[in-house]
Amino acid sequence: MDINELVQTLPRASDEERALVVRAFEFAREAHQGQLRYSGEEYITHPLAVAQILASQRAEAKTIAAGLLHDVLEDVDGMSERLKKEFGPEVFFLVDGVTKLGELKYKGAERHAESLRKLFVAMAKDIRVILIRLADRLHNIRTLDYVPEEKKKRIAIETIDIYAPLANRLGMGELKEALEDGAFPYAYPEAYAITKNLLKLKKHETELRLEKMYRTLTQELTECAVPNFKIDSRVKGLYSLYKKLSRYNMDIEKIYDIIALRVLVPTIPDCYRTLGIIHALWKPAPERVKDYIATPKPNGYQSIHTSVFTGDGAVAEIQVRTYAMHHEAEYGVASHVGYEETGKTKQPWTLSHKLAWITELLKLQQEYEENEEFLENLRMDFFSDRIFVFTPKGDVVELPDGASVLDFAYAIHSDIGSHASGATVSGKYTALDHKLKSGDIVYIETKKSSRPSHKWLEYAKTSMARKHIRLAIQESGGKRKN
Ligand code: MN
């Protein structure tokens, strides 16, 4: 794709914005004149590919322009001034931000943590810096074959550990999967080969079954006059299949969503009607209906998932969502940023909720003097697998996998945490160290006499809870110990 074709793919851009993108391209081409990539191609192919990825994520023109320019500042004197003059402060800010992130050094906890801090600080300032960074990384992963052997594995693992979870937290499902699946063969070659073979064994049979279901469902939805529906199927990403397989002893027979049918409909009532029609056709597997429309995931993901018995001994997953939810799930924040601006901040209000965790993280990280501790907390609080637990009122609380009743109590409020004495979890009385699982409904019991103790540090997993417990122990004159 050349730059003119790229510009044609920007549906929402004005003439002025299109011109900006073209100018950014010309500028970058000149700046990178004579430079080559490891592949031997001209360097400009890289920023152009990054811009394409950003465009495919529905990013706006300034982000795309900054994507084209993202590598021009490196090692060039006087370039900052030129860039500012040519493209204005906003585009300069983005390019400068990406440049300052530098290369993340995934060597040793110390420097790693430092790079991550930078990443999050930049993200809090303007999320678009991170979008460009993610697109940059995706193209680098796609061209990893040409990179020197000793660098490959490091870049690949870093992509899976840091960048893919970031994309996920930003609600960019498509990008997350592309990053993981691009990096998987380089990061874990053996696991990759095993997973690929298992999928091959199963894929054909699954496809045949889903084709049959597709025909049945199309007919039924048409007869029931569900308006404007669209059914497609999606094959589970290879890396995410591998992660699930490792939870099920590598037994592929236990994985029901290798391929899932996905039904898109215009409105939310259409979703529930469609779900009813599906359940009338095929019996749902018990406790496998997940309604993320009524209670969205914290990254904003909305959809209904159900697993049904297909009648031939198998179970298949079907997802139902509106077109708008689908767009949101694929592109996440990328498609909002920069389009709406509220007041002085660049983050539109719809985003602020989704990005609240970044601010929260930054607040917490200021309190860690030790990088290692910061890193550990980051792993735990933000990149680990998540569970979703409910208050008796039905509010959803997101916690890391392995979190306890005490973590939940502190997540509700520090006062509730500090005086927690026990809890009722889905109807049963439990102690504070009880491990929660997704779907639990938790009612915390408090007592005035209940106080944080050293023992509590063993129960709590989240940094939020641990911070409050330590503080309380200190204040009550107890000795500090980990
Ligand atoms: Mn780059």
CSV table of C-alpha atoms and ligand atoms in Angstrom, one decimal:
chain,number,residue,atom,x,y,z
A,1,MET,CA,0.0,0.0,0.0
A,2,ASP,CA,1.4,3.4,-0.8
A,3,ILE,CA,0.6,6.6,1.0
A,4,ASN,CA,-2.1,7.7,-1.4
A,5,GLU,CA,-4.0,4.4,-1.0
A,6,LEU,CA,-3.5,4.7,2.8
A,7,VAL,CA,-5.1,8.2,2.8
A,8,GLN,CA,-8.1,6.8,0.9
A,9,THR,CA,-8.8,4.4,3.8
A,10,LEU,CA,-9.4,7.2,6.3
A,11,PRO,CA,-13.1,7.5,6.2
A,12,ARG,CA,-13.5,10.2,8.8
A,13,ALA,CA,-10.6,12.4,7.7
A,14,SER,CA,-11.0,15.9,6.3
A,15,ASP,CA,-9.0,17.1,3.2
A,16,GLU,CA,-6.7,19.0,5.6
A,17,GLU,CA,-6.1,15.9,7.6
A,18,ARG,CA,-5.3,13.8,4.6
A,19,ALA,CA,-2.9,16.5,3.5
A,20,LEU,CA,-1.2,16.3,6.9
A,21,VAL,CA,-0.7,12.6,6.6
A,22,VAL,CA,0.8,12.9,3.1
A,23,ARG,CA,3.1,15.7,4.3
A,24,ALA,CA,4.3,13.6,7.2
A,25,PHE,CA,5.1,10.8,4.8
A,26,GLU,CA,7.1,13.0,2.6
A,27,PHE,CA,9.0,14.4,5.6
A,28,ALA,CA,9.8,10.9,7.0
A,29,ARG,CA,10.9,9.6,3.6
A,30,GLU,CA,13.4,12.4,3.3
A,31,ALA,CA,14.6,12.0,6.8
A,32,HIS,CA,15.2,8.3,6.4
A,33,GLN,CA,16.8,8.6,3.0
A,34,GLY,CA,19.6,6.1,2.6
A,35,GLN,CA,18.7,4.1,5.7
A,36,LEU,CA,17.9,0.4,5.5
A,37,ARG,CA,16.1,-2.1,7.7
A,38,TYR,CA,17.5,-5.5,8.7
A,39,SER,CA,15.5,-7.0,5.8
A,40,GLY,CA,17.4,-4.8,3.3
A,41,GLU,CA,14.3,-2.8,2.5
A,42,GLU,CA,14.2,1.0,2.6
A,43,TYR,CA,13.6,2.3,6.1
A,44,ILE,CA,10.5,4.2,5.1
A,45,THR,CA,8.6,0.9,4.7
A,46,HIS,CA,8.6,0.6,8.4
A,47,PRO,CA,6.9,3.9,9.4
A,48,LEU,CA,4.5,3.4,6.5
A,49,ALA,CA,3.5,0.0,7.8
A,50,VAL,CA,3.1,1.5,11.3
A,51,ALA,CA,0.8,4.2,9.9
A,52,GLN,CA,-1.2,1.4,8.1
A,53,ILE,CA,-1.7,-0.5,11.4
A,54,LEU,CA,-2.8,2.7,13.1
A,55,ALA,CA,-5.3,3.4,10.2
A,56,SER,CA,-6.6,-0.1,10.4
A,57,GLN,CA,-7.2,0.5,14.2
A,58,ARG,CA,-9.3,3.5,13.2
A,59,ALA,CA,-6.8,6.0,14.7
A,60,GLU,CA,-7.2,9.7,13.7
A,61,ALA,CA,-5.0,11.7,11.3
A,62,LYS,CA,-2.6,13.2,13.8
A,63,THR,CA,-1.8,9.9,15.4
A,64,ILE,CA,-1.2,8.5,11.9
A,65,ALA,CA,1.0,11.4,11.0
A,66,ALA,CA,3.0,10.9,14.2
A,67,GLY,CA,3.2,7.2,13.4
A,68,LEU,CA,4.9,8.1,10.1
A,69,LEU,CA,7.3,10.4,11.9
A,70,HIS,CA,7.9,8.2,14.9
A,71,ASP,CA,11.5,7.4,14.1
A,72,VAL,CA,12.8,10.6,12.6
A,73,LEU,CA,14.0,12.2,15.9
A,74,GLU,CA,16.5,9.6,16.7
A,75,ASP,CA,20.1,10.8,16.6
A,76,VAL,CA,19.3,13.8,14.5
A,77,ASP,CA,20.3,17.3,15.7
A,78,GLY,CA,17.9,20.2,15.0
A,79,MET,CA,15.2,17.8,14.0
A,80,SER,CA,12.9,18.7,16.9
A,81,GLU,CA,12.7,22.3,15.8
A,82,ARG,CA,12.0,21.4,12.2
A,83,LEU,CA,9.3,19.0,13.3
A,84,LYS,CA,7.6,21.5,15.6
A,85,LYS,CA,7.6,24.1,12.9
A,86,GLU,CA,6.3,21.8,10.2
A,87,PHE,CA,3.7,19.9,12.1
A,88,GLY,CA,2.8,21.9,15.2
A,89,PRO,CA,3.1,21.1,18.9
A,90,GLU,CA,0.6,18.3,19.1
A,91,VAL,CA,2.2,16.0,16.5
A,92,PHE,CA,5.6,16.9,17.9
A,93,PHE,CA,4.5,16.0,21.4
A,94,LEU,CA,3.5,12.5,20.1
A,95,VAL,CA,6.7,11.9,18.2
A,96,ASP,CA,8.8,13.1,21.0
A,97,GLY,CA,6.8,11.0,23.5
A,98,VAL,CA,7.4,7.8,21.4
A,99,THR,CA,11.1,8.6,21.0
A,100,LYS,CA,11.6,9.2,24.7
A,101,LEU,CA,10.1,5.9,25.5
A,102,GLY,CA,13.2,4.6,23.8
A,103,GLU,CA,13.7,0.9,23.6
A,104,LEU,CA,12.4,-1.0,26.5
A,105,LYS,CA,15.3,-3.0,27.9
A,106,TYR,CA,13.9,-6.3,29.0
A,107,LYS,CA,17.0,-7.2,30.9
A,108,GLY,CA,17.0,-7.6,34.6
A,109,ALA,CA,14.2,-6.4,36.8
A,110,GLU,CA,15.8,-3.1,37.5
A,111,ARG,CA,15.9,-1.6,34.1
A,112,HIS,CA,12.7,-3.4,33.0
A,113,ALA,CA,10.8,-1.7,35.8
A,114,GLU,CA,12.3,1.7,34.9
A,115,SER,CA,11.1,1.3,31.3
A,116,LEU,CA,7.7,0.3,32.4
A,117,ARG,CA,7.4,3.3,34.6
A,118,LYS,CA,8.2,5.5,31.6
A,119,LEU,CA,5.6,3.6,29.6
A,120,PHE,CA,2.9,4.3,32.1
A,121,VAL,CA,3.8,7.9,32.7
A,122,ALA,CA,3.7,8.5,28.9
A,123,MET,CA,0.4,6.7,28.7
A,124,ALA,CA,-1.2,8.9,31.4
A,125,LYS,CA,-0.1,12.0,29.5
A,126,ASP,CA,-1.5,11.0,26.2
A,127,ILE,CA,-2.6,7.5,25.3
A,128,ARG,CA,-1.8,8.0,21.6
A,129,VAL,CA,1.9,7.7,22.4
A,130,ILE,CA,1.2,4.1,23.5
A,131,LEU,CA,-1.0,3.4,20.5
A,132,ILE,CA,1.9,4.4,18.2
A,133,ARG,CA,4.3,2.3,20.3
A,134,LEU,CA,2.0,-0.7,20.0
A,135,ALA,CA,1.7,-0.4,16.2
A,136,ASP,CA,5.5,0.1,16.0
A,137,ARG,CA,5.9,-3.1,18.0
A,138,LEU,CA,3.5,-5.1,15.8
A,139,HIS,CA,5.4,-4.3,12.7
A,140,ASN,CA,8.7,-5.1,14.3
A,141,ILE,CA,7.2,-8.5,15.3
A,142,ARG,CA,6.0,-9.1,11.8
A,143,THR,CA,9.5,-8.5,10.5
A,144,LEU,CA,11.3,-10.3,13.3
A,145,ASP,CA,12.7,-12.9,11.0
A,146,TYR,CA,15.4,-10.5,9.8
A,147,VAL,CA,16.5,-9.4,13.2
A,148,PRO,CA,19.7,-10.9,14.6
A,149,GLU,CA,19.1,-14.2,16.3
A,150,GLU,CA,20.2,-13.1,19.8
A,151,LYS,CA,17.6,-10.3,19.9
A,152,LYS,CA,14.6,-12.3,18.6
A,153,LYS,CA,13.6,-14.2,21.7
A,154,ARG,CA,13.9,-11.2,24.0
A,155,ILE,CA,11.7,-9.0,21.7
A,156,ALA,CA,9.2,-11.8,21.4
A,157,ILE,CA,8.9,-12.5,25.1
A,158,GLU,CA,8.7,-8.8,25.9
A,159,THR,CA,5.9,-8.5,23.4
A,160,ILE,CA,3.9,-11.3,25.0
A,161,ASP,CA,4.6,-10.1,28.6
A,162,ILE,CA,4.2,-6.4,28.2
A,163,TYR,CA,2.7,-5.1,25.0
A,164,ALA,CA,-0.1,-7.7,24.4
A,165,PRO,CA,-1.5,-7.3,27.9
A,166,LEU,CA,-1.3,-3.5,27.4
A,167,ALA,CA,-3.3,-3.7,24.2
A,168,ASN,CA,-5.7,-6.0,26.1
A,169,ARG,CA,-6.1,-3.5,28.9
A,170,LEU,CA,-6.9,-0.8,26.3
A,171,GLY,CA,-9.6,-3.0,24.9
A,172,MET,CA,-7.8,-3.5,21.6
A,173,GLY,CA,-8.6,-7.2,21.1
A,174,GLU,CA,-7.5,-7.5,17.5
A,175,LEU,CA,-4.1,-5.9,18.1
A,176,LYS,CA,-3.6,-8.0,21.3
A,177,GLU,CA,-4.1,-11.1,19.3
A,178,ALA,CA,-1.9,-10.0,16.5
A,179,LEU,CA,1.0,-9.2,18.9
A,180,GLU,CA,0.7,-12.5,20.7
A,181,ASP,CA,0.4,-14.7,17.6
A,182,GLY,CA,3.2,-12.9,15.9
A,183,ALA,CA,5.6,-13.3,18.9
A,184,PHE,CA,4.5,-16.8,19.9
A,185,PRO,CA,6.8,-18.8,17.5
A,186,TYR,CA,9.9,-16.8,18.5
A,187,ALA,CA,9.1,-16.7,22.2
A,188,TYR,CA,8.2,-20.3,22.8
A,189,PRO,CA,9.0,-22.4,19.6
A,190,GLU,CA,8.3,-25.8,21.1
A,191,ALA,CA,4.9,-24.8,22.7
A,192,TYR,CA,4.1,-23.2,19.4
A,193,ALA,CA,4.7,-26.3,17.4
A,194,ILE,CA,2.7,-28.5,19.8
A,195,THR,CA,-0.3,-26.1,19.8
A,196,LYS,CA,-0.3,-25.7,16.0
A,197,ASN,CA,-0.4,-29.5,15.6
A,198,LEU,CA,-3.2,-29.9,18.1
A,199,LEU,CA,-5.2,-27.2,16.4
A,200,LYS,CA,-4.7,-28.9,13.0
A,201,LEU,CA,-6.1,-32.2,14.3
A,202,LYS,CA,-9.2,-30.5,15.6
A,203,LYS,CA,-9.8,-27.7,13.2
A,204,HIS,CA,-11.5,-29.6,10.3
A,205,GLU,CA,-14.0,-31.4,12.5
A,206,THR,CA,-14.9,-28.2,14.3
A,207,GLU,CA,-15.3,-26.2,11.0
A,208,LEU,CA,-17.7,-28.8,9.6
A,209,ARG,CA,-19.8,-28.7,12.8
A,210,LEU,CA,-19.9,-24.9,12.8
A,211,GLU,CA,-20.9,-24.8,9.2
A,212,LYS,CA,-23.9,-26.9,10.0
A,213,MET,CA,-24.7,-24.7,13.0
A,214,TYR,CA,-24.3,-21.6,10.8
A,215,ARG,CA,-26.9,-22.8,8.3
A,216,THR,CA,-29.4,-23.8,11.0
A,217,LEU,CA,-28.9,-20.5,12.9
A,218,THR,CA,-29.2,-18.3,9.7
A,219,GLN,CA,-32.4,-20.0,8.8
A,220,GLU,CA,-33.9,-19.7,12.3
A,221,LEU,CA,-32.9,-16.0,12.7
A,222,THR,CA,-34.4,-15.2,9.3
A,223,GLU,CA,-37.6,-17.0,10.2
A,224,CYS,CA,-37.8,-15.1,13.5
A,225,ALA,CA,-37.3,-11.9,11.6
A,226,VAL,CA,-34.2,-10.8,13.6
A,227,PRO,CA,-33.2,-7.7,11.6
A,228,ASN,CA,-30.0,-7.1,9.8
A,229,PHE,CA,-28.0,-9.8,11.6
A,230,LYS,CA,-24.6,-11.1,10.5
A,231,ILE,CA,-23.0,-14.4,11.5
A,232,ASP,CA,-19.3,-15.0,11.3
A,233,SER,CA,-16.8,-17.3,12.9
A,234,ARG,CA,-13.6,-16.6,14.6
A,235,VAL,CA,-10.7,-19.0,15.2
A,236,LYS,CA,-9.1,-18.6,18.6
A,237,GLY,CA,-5.7,-17.1,18.5
A,238,LEU,CA,-2.9,-19.6,18.7
A,239,TYR,CA,-1.3,-18.2,21.8
A,240,SER,CA,-4.5,-17.8,23.6
A,241,LEU,CA,-5.4,-21.4,22.7
A,242,TYR,CA,-2.0,-22.4,24.2
A,243,LYS,CA,-2.7,-20.6,27.4
A,244,LYS,CA,-6.0,-22.2,27.8
A,245,LEU,CA,-4.6,-25.6,26.9
A,246,SER,CA,-2.0,-25.3,29.6
A,247,ARG,CA,-4.8,-24.8,32.1
A,248,TYR,CA,-6.5,-28.0,30.8
A,249,ASN,CA,-3.5,-30.3,30.8
A,250,MET,CA,-3.0,-29.8,27.0
A,251,ASP,CA,-6.3,-31.7,26.4
A,252,ILE,CA,-7.8,-30.1,23.3
A,253,GLU,CA,-11.1,-32.0,23.8
A,254,LYS,CA,-11.8,-29.7,26.8
A,255,ILE,CA,-11.6,-26.5,24.8
A,256,TYR,CA,-14.9,-25.5,23.4
A,257,ASP,CA,-14.1,-22.2,21.8
A,258,ILE,CA,-11.4,-23.1,19.3
A,259,ILE,CA,-13.8,-21.7,16.8
A,260,ALA,CA,-16.7,-19.7,17.9
A,261,LEU,CA,-19.7,-18.4,16.0
A,262,ARG,CA,-20.3,-14.7,16.4
A,263,VAL,CA,-23.6,-13.1,15.8
A,264,LEU,CA,-23.8,-9.4,15.2
A,265,VAL,CA,-27.2,-7.6,15.5
A,266,PRO,CA,-28.3,-3.9,15.6
A,267,THR,CA,-29.5,-3.5,19.2
A,268,ILE,CA,-29.2,-4.9,22.7
A,269,PRO,CA,-32.8,-6.3,22.7
A,270,ASP,CA,-31.9,-8.1,19.5
A,271,CYS,CA,-29.0,-9.7,21.4
A,272,TYR,CA,-31.2,-11.1,24.1
A,273,ARG,CA,-33.7,-12.3,21.5
A,274,THR,CA,-31.0,-14.0,19.6
A,275,LEU,CA,-29.7,-15.7,22.7
A,276,GLY,CA,-33.2,-17.0,23.3
A,277,ILE,CA,-33.4,-18.4,19.8
A,278,ILE,CA,-30.0,-20.0,20.2
A,279,HIS,CA,-31.0,-21.7,23.4
A,280,ALA,CA,-34.2,-22.9,21.9
A,281,LEU,CA,-32.1,-24.6,19.1
A,282,TRP,CA,-29.4,-26.0,21.3
A,283,LYS,CA,-29.3,-26.6,25.1
A,284,PRO,CA,-26.8,-24.3,26.9
A,285,ALA,CA,-24.1,-26.0,28.9
A,286,PRO,CA,-24.7,-25.2,32.6
A,287,GLU,CA,-23.0,-22.1,34.0
A,288,ARG,CA,-21.5,-21.3,30.6
A,289,VAL,CA,-23.6,-18.2,29.8
A,290,LYS,CA,-21.6,-15.1,30.4
A,291,ASP,CA,-23.5,-11.8,30.1
A,292,TYR,CA,-20.9,-9.2,29.5
A,293,ILE,CA,-23.5,-6.8,28.2
A,294,ALA,CA,-25.2,-6.4,31.6
A,295,THR,CA,-21.8,-6.5,33.3
A,296,PRO,CA,-19.0,-5.4,31.0
A,297,LYS,CA,-15.5,-6.4,31.6
A,298,PRO,CA,-13.4,-3.6,33.1
A,299,ASN,CA,-11.7,-2.9,29.8
A,300,GLY,CA,-15.1,-2.2,28.4
A,301,TYR,CA,-15.7,-5.5,26.6
A,302,GLN,CA,-19.3,-6.3,26.0
A,303,SER,CA,-20.8,-9.4,24.5
A,304,ILE,CA,-22.9,-12.4,25.5
A,305,HIS,CA,-21.0,-15.7,25.4
A,306,THR,CA,-22.8,-19.0,25.6
A,307,SER,CA,-21.7,-22.6,25.1
A,308,VAL,CA,-24.2,-25.0,23.7
A,309,PHE,CA,-24.5,-28.8,23.3
A,310,THR,CA,-24.4,-29.4,19.6
A,311,GLY,CA,-26.1,-32.7,19.7
A,312,ASP,CA,-23.2,-34.8,18.4
A,313,GLY,CA,-21.4,-34.9,21.7
A,314,ALA,CA,-19.6,-31.6,21.3
A,315,VAL,CA,-20.0,-28.2,22.9
A,316,ALA,CA,-19.6,-25.0,20.8
A,317,GLU,CA,-19.3,-21.4,21.9
A,318,ILE,CA,-21.5,-18.7,20.4
A,319,GLN,CA,-21.0,-14.9,21.0
A,320,VAL,CA,-23.7,-12.4,20.5
A,321,ARG,CA,-23.1,-8.6,20.4
A,322,THR,CA,-24.2,-5.5,18.6
A,323,TYR,CA,-22.2,-4.0,15.8
A,324,ALA,CA,-21.2,-1.1,18.0
A,325,MET,CA,-19.9,-3.5,20.7
A,326,HIS,CA,-18.0,-5.4,18.0
A,327,HIS,CA,-16.3,-2.3,16.8
A,328,GLU,CA,-15.4,-1.4,20.3
A,329,ALA,CA,-14.0,-4.9,21.1
A,330,GLU,CA,-11.8,-4.9,18.0
A,331,TYR,CA,-10.4,-1.4,18.1
A,332,GLY,CA,-11.0,-0.2,21.7
A,333,VAL,CA,-9.6,3.1,22.6
A,334,ALA,CA,-7.7,3.6,19.4
A,335,SER,CA,-10.9,4.6,17.6
A,336,HIS,CA,-11.9,7.2,20.1
A,337,VAL,CA,-8.8,9.1,20.9
A,338,GLY,CA,-8.3,12.4,19.3
A,339,TYR,CA,-11.8,12.5,17.9
A,340,GLU,CA,-13.5,14.0,20.8
A,341,GLU,CA,-11.8,16.4,23.1
A,342,THR,CA,-13.1,17.6,26.4
A,343,GLY,CA,-11.6,20.7,28.0
A,344,LYS,CA,-7.9,20.7,28.4
A,345,THR,CA,-7.4,17.0,28.6
A,346,LYS,CA,-7.0,15.0,25.4
A,347,GLN,CA,-8.8,12.0,26.8
A,348,PRO,CA,-12.5,12.1,25.9
A,349,TRP,CA,-14.7,11.4,28.9
A,350,THR,CA,-15.8,8.0,27.6
A,351,LEU,CA,-12.2,7.1,27.8
A,352,SER,CA,-11.4,8.4,31.2
A,353,HIS,CA,-13.2,5.6,32.9
A,354,LYS,CA,-11.3,3.0,30.9
A,355,LEU,CA,-8.1,4.7,31.6
A,356,ALA,CA,-8.7,5.2,35.3
A,357,TRP,CA,-6.5,2.2,36.1
A,358,ILE,CA,-3.5,3.9,34.6
A,359,THR,CA,-3.8,6.9,37.0
A,360,GLU,CA,-4.4,4.5,39.8
A,361,LEU,CA,-1.2,2.6,38.9
A,362,LEU,CA,0.8,5.7,38.8
A,363,LYS,CA,-0.4,6.8,42.1
A,364,LEU,CA,0.6,3.5,43.6
A,365,GLN,CA,3.9,3.3,41.9
A,366,GLN,CA,5.1,6.5,43.4
A,367,GLU,CA,5.0,4.7,46.7
A,368,TYR,CA,7.4,2.0,45.7
A,369,GLU,CA,11.0,3.0,46.2
A,370,GLU,CA,12.1,-0.4,45.1
A,371,ASN,CA,11.8,-1.1,41.4
A,372,GLU,CA,11.5,-4.8,42.0
A,373,GLU,CA,8.6,-4.3,44.3
A,374,PHE,CA,6.9,-2.1,41.7
A,375,LEU,CA,7.4,-4.7,39.0
A,376,GLU,CA,6.0,-7.5,41.2
A,377,ASN,CA,3.0,-5.4,42.0
A,378,LEU,CA,2.5,-4.6,38.3
A,379,ARG,CA,2.6,-8.2,37.4
A,380,MET,CA,0.1,-9.0,40.1
A,381,ASP,CA,-2.3,-6.1,39.8
A,382,PHE,CA,-2.3,-5.4,36.1
A,383,PHE,CA,-0.9,-8.2,33.9
A,384,SER,CA,-2.1,-11.3,35.7
A,385,ASP,CA,-5.3,-13.1,34.8
A,386,ARG,CA,-8.3,-11.4,36.2
A,387,ILE,CA,-11.4,-12.6,38.0
A,388,PHE,CA,-14.7,-10.7,38.3
A,389,VAL,CA,-16.5,-10.8,41.6
A,390,PHE,CA,-19.8,-9.2,42.6
A,391,THR,CA,-21.0,-7.1,45.5
A,392,PRO,CA,-24.4,-8.1,46.8
A,393,LYS,CA,-25.8,-5.1,44.8
A,394,GLY,CA,-24.4,-6.6,41.6
A,395,ASP,CA,-21.5,-4.2,41.1
A,396,VAL,CA,-18.5,-5.9,39.5
A,397,VAL,CA,-15.1,-5.8,41.2
A,398,GLU,CA,-12.1,-6.9,39.2
A,399,LEU,CA,-9.3,-8.6,41.0
A,400,PRO,CA,-6.2,-10.6,40.0
A,401,ASP,CA,-6.6,-14.3,39.9
A,402,GLY,CA,-5.9,-15.7,43.4
A,403,ALA,CA,-7.2,-12.7,45.3
A,404,SER,CA,-8.8,-13.3,48.7
A,405,VAL,CA,-11.8,-12.1,50.5
A,406,LEU,CA,-9.5,-9.5,52.2
A,407,ASP,CA,-8.4,-8.2,48.8
A,408,PHE,CA,-12.0,-7.7,47.9
A,409,ALA,CA,-12.8,-5.9,51.1
A,410,TYR,CA,-10.0,-3.4,50.5
A,411,ALA,CA,-11.1,-3.0,46.9
A,412,ILE,CA,-14.5,-1.8,48.2
A,413,HIS,CA,-13.1,0.6,50.7
A,414,SER,CA,-10.1,0.8,53.0
A,415,ASP,CA,-12.3,1.1,56.1
A,416,ILE,CA,-14.2,-2.0,55.1
A,417,GLY,CA,-10.9,-3.8,54.6
A,418,SER,CA,-9.4,-2.6,57.9
A,419,HIS,CA,-12.4,-3.9,59.9
A,420,ALA,CA,-13.2,-7.0,57.9
A,421,SER,CA,-13.9,-10.0,60.1
A,422,GLY,CA,-15.2,-12.6,57.6
A,423,ALA,CA,-17.5,-12.8,54.6
A,424,THR,CA,-20.4,-14.6,53.0
A,425,VAL,CA,-19.3,-15.8,49.6
A,426,SER,CA,-22.2,-17.0,47.4
A,427,GLY,CA,-24.2,-17.9,50.5
A,428,LYS,CA,-21.5,-19.6,52.5
A,429,TYR,CA,-19.6,-18.1,55.5
A,430,THR,CA,-15.8,-17.9,54.8
A,431,ALA,CA,-12.7,-16.6,56.4
A,432,LEU,CA,-10.6,-13.6,55.2
A,433,ASP,CA,-8.1,-15.8,53.4
A,434,HIS,CA,-10.7,-17.5,51.3
A,435,LYS,CA,-9.7,-17.4,47.6
A,436,LEU,CA,-12.3,-16.0,45.3
A,437,LYS,CA,-13.3,-17.1,41.9
A,438,SER,CA,-15.1,-15.4,39.0
A,439,GLY,CA,-18.8,-15.0,39.6
A,440,ASP,CA,-18.7,-15.1,43.4
A,441,ILE,CA,-21.0,-12.8,45.2
A,442,VAL,CA,-19.3,-11.4,48.3
A,443,TYR,CA,-20.7,-9.8,51.3
A,444,ILE,CA,-18.1,-8.6,53.8
A,445,GLU,CA,-18.8,-8.7,57.5
A,446,THR,CA,-17.1,-6.1,59.6
A,447,LYS,CA,-16.4,-5.7,63.3
A,448,LYS,CA,-15.2,-2.6,65.1
A,449,SER,CA,-12.6,-4.7,67.0
A,450,SER,CA,-11.2,-6.3,63.9
A,451,ARG,CA,-7.7,-4.9,63.0
A,452,PRO,CA,-5.0,-5.5,60.4
A,453,SER,CA,-2.2,-7.8,61.6
A,454,HIS,CA,1.0,-9.2,60.1
A,455,LYS,CA,-1.0,-12.4,59.4
A,456,TRP,CA,-3.2,-10.3,57.0
A,457,LEU,CA,-0.2,-9.7,54.7
A,458,GLU,CA,-0.2,-13.4,54.0
A,459,TYR,CA,-3.9,-13.2,53.0
A,460,ALA,CA,-3.7,-10.2,50.7
A,461,LYS,CA,-2.4,-10.3,47.2
A,462,THR,CA,-3.2,-6.9,45.7
A,463,SER,CA,-0.8,-4.0,46.3
A,464,MET,CA,-3.8,-1.8,47.4
A,465,ALA,CA,-4.7,-4.1,50.3
A,466,ARG,CA,-1.0,-4.7,51.3
A,467,LYS,CA,-0.4,-1.0,51.3
A,468,HIS,CA,-3.2,-0.3,53.7
A,469,ILE,CA,-2.4,-3.2,55.9
A,470,ARG,CA,1.3,-2.1,56.3
A,471,LEU,CA,0.2,1.4,57.0
A,472,ALA,CA,-2.2,0.3,59.7
A,473,ILE,CA,0.4,-2.0,61.3
A,474,GLN,CA,2.9,0.9,61.3
A,475,GLU,CA,0.4,3.3,62.9
A,476,SER,CA,-0.5,0.9,65.6
A,477,GLY,CA,3.2,0.8,66.5
A,478,GLY,CA,3.8,-2.7,65.2
A,479,LYS,CA,7.1,-3.5,63.6
A,480,ARG,CA,7.3,-3.4,59.9
A,481,LYS,CA,8.0,-6.7,58.2
A,482,ASN,CA,7.1,-8.2,54.9
B,1,MN,MN,10.0,2.1,14.8
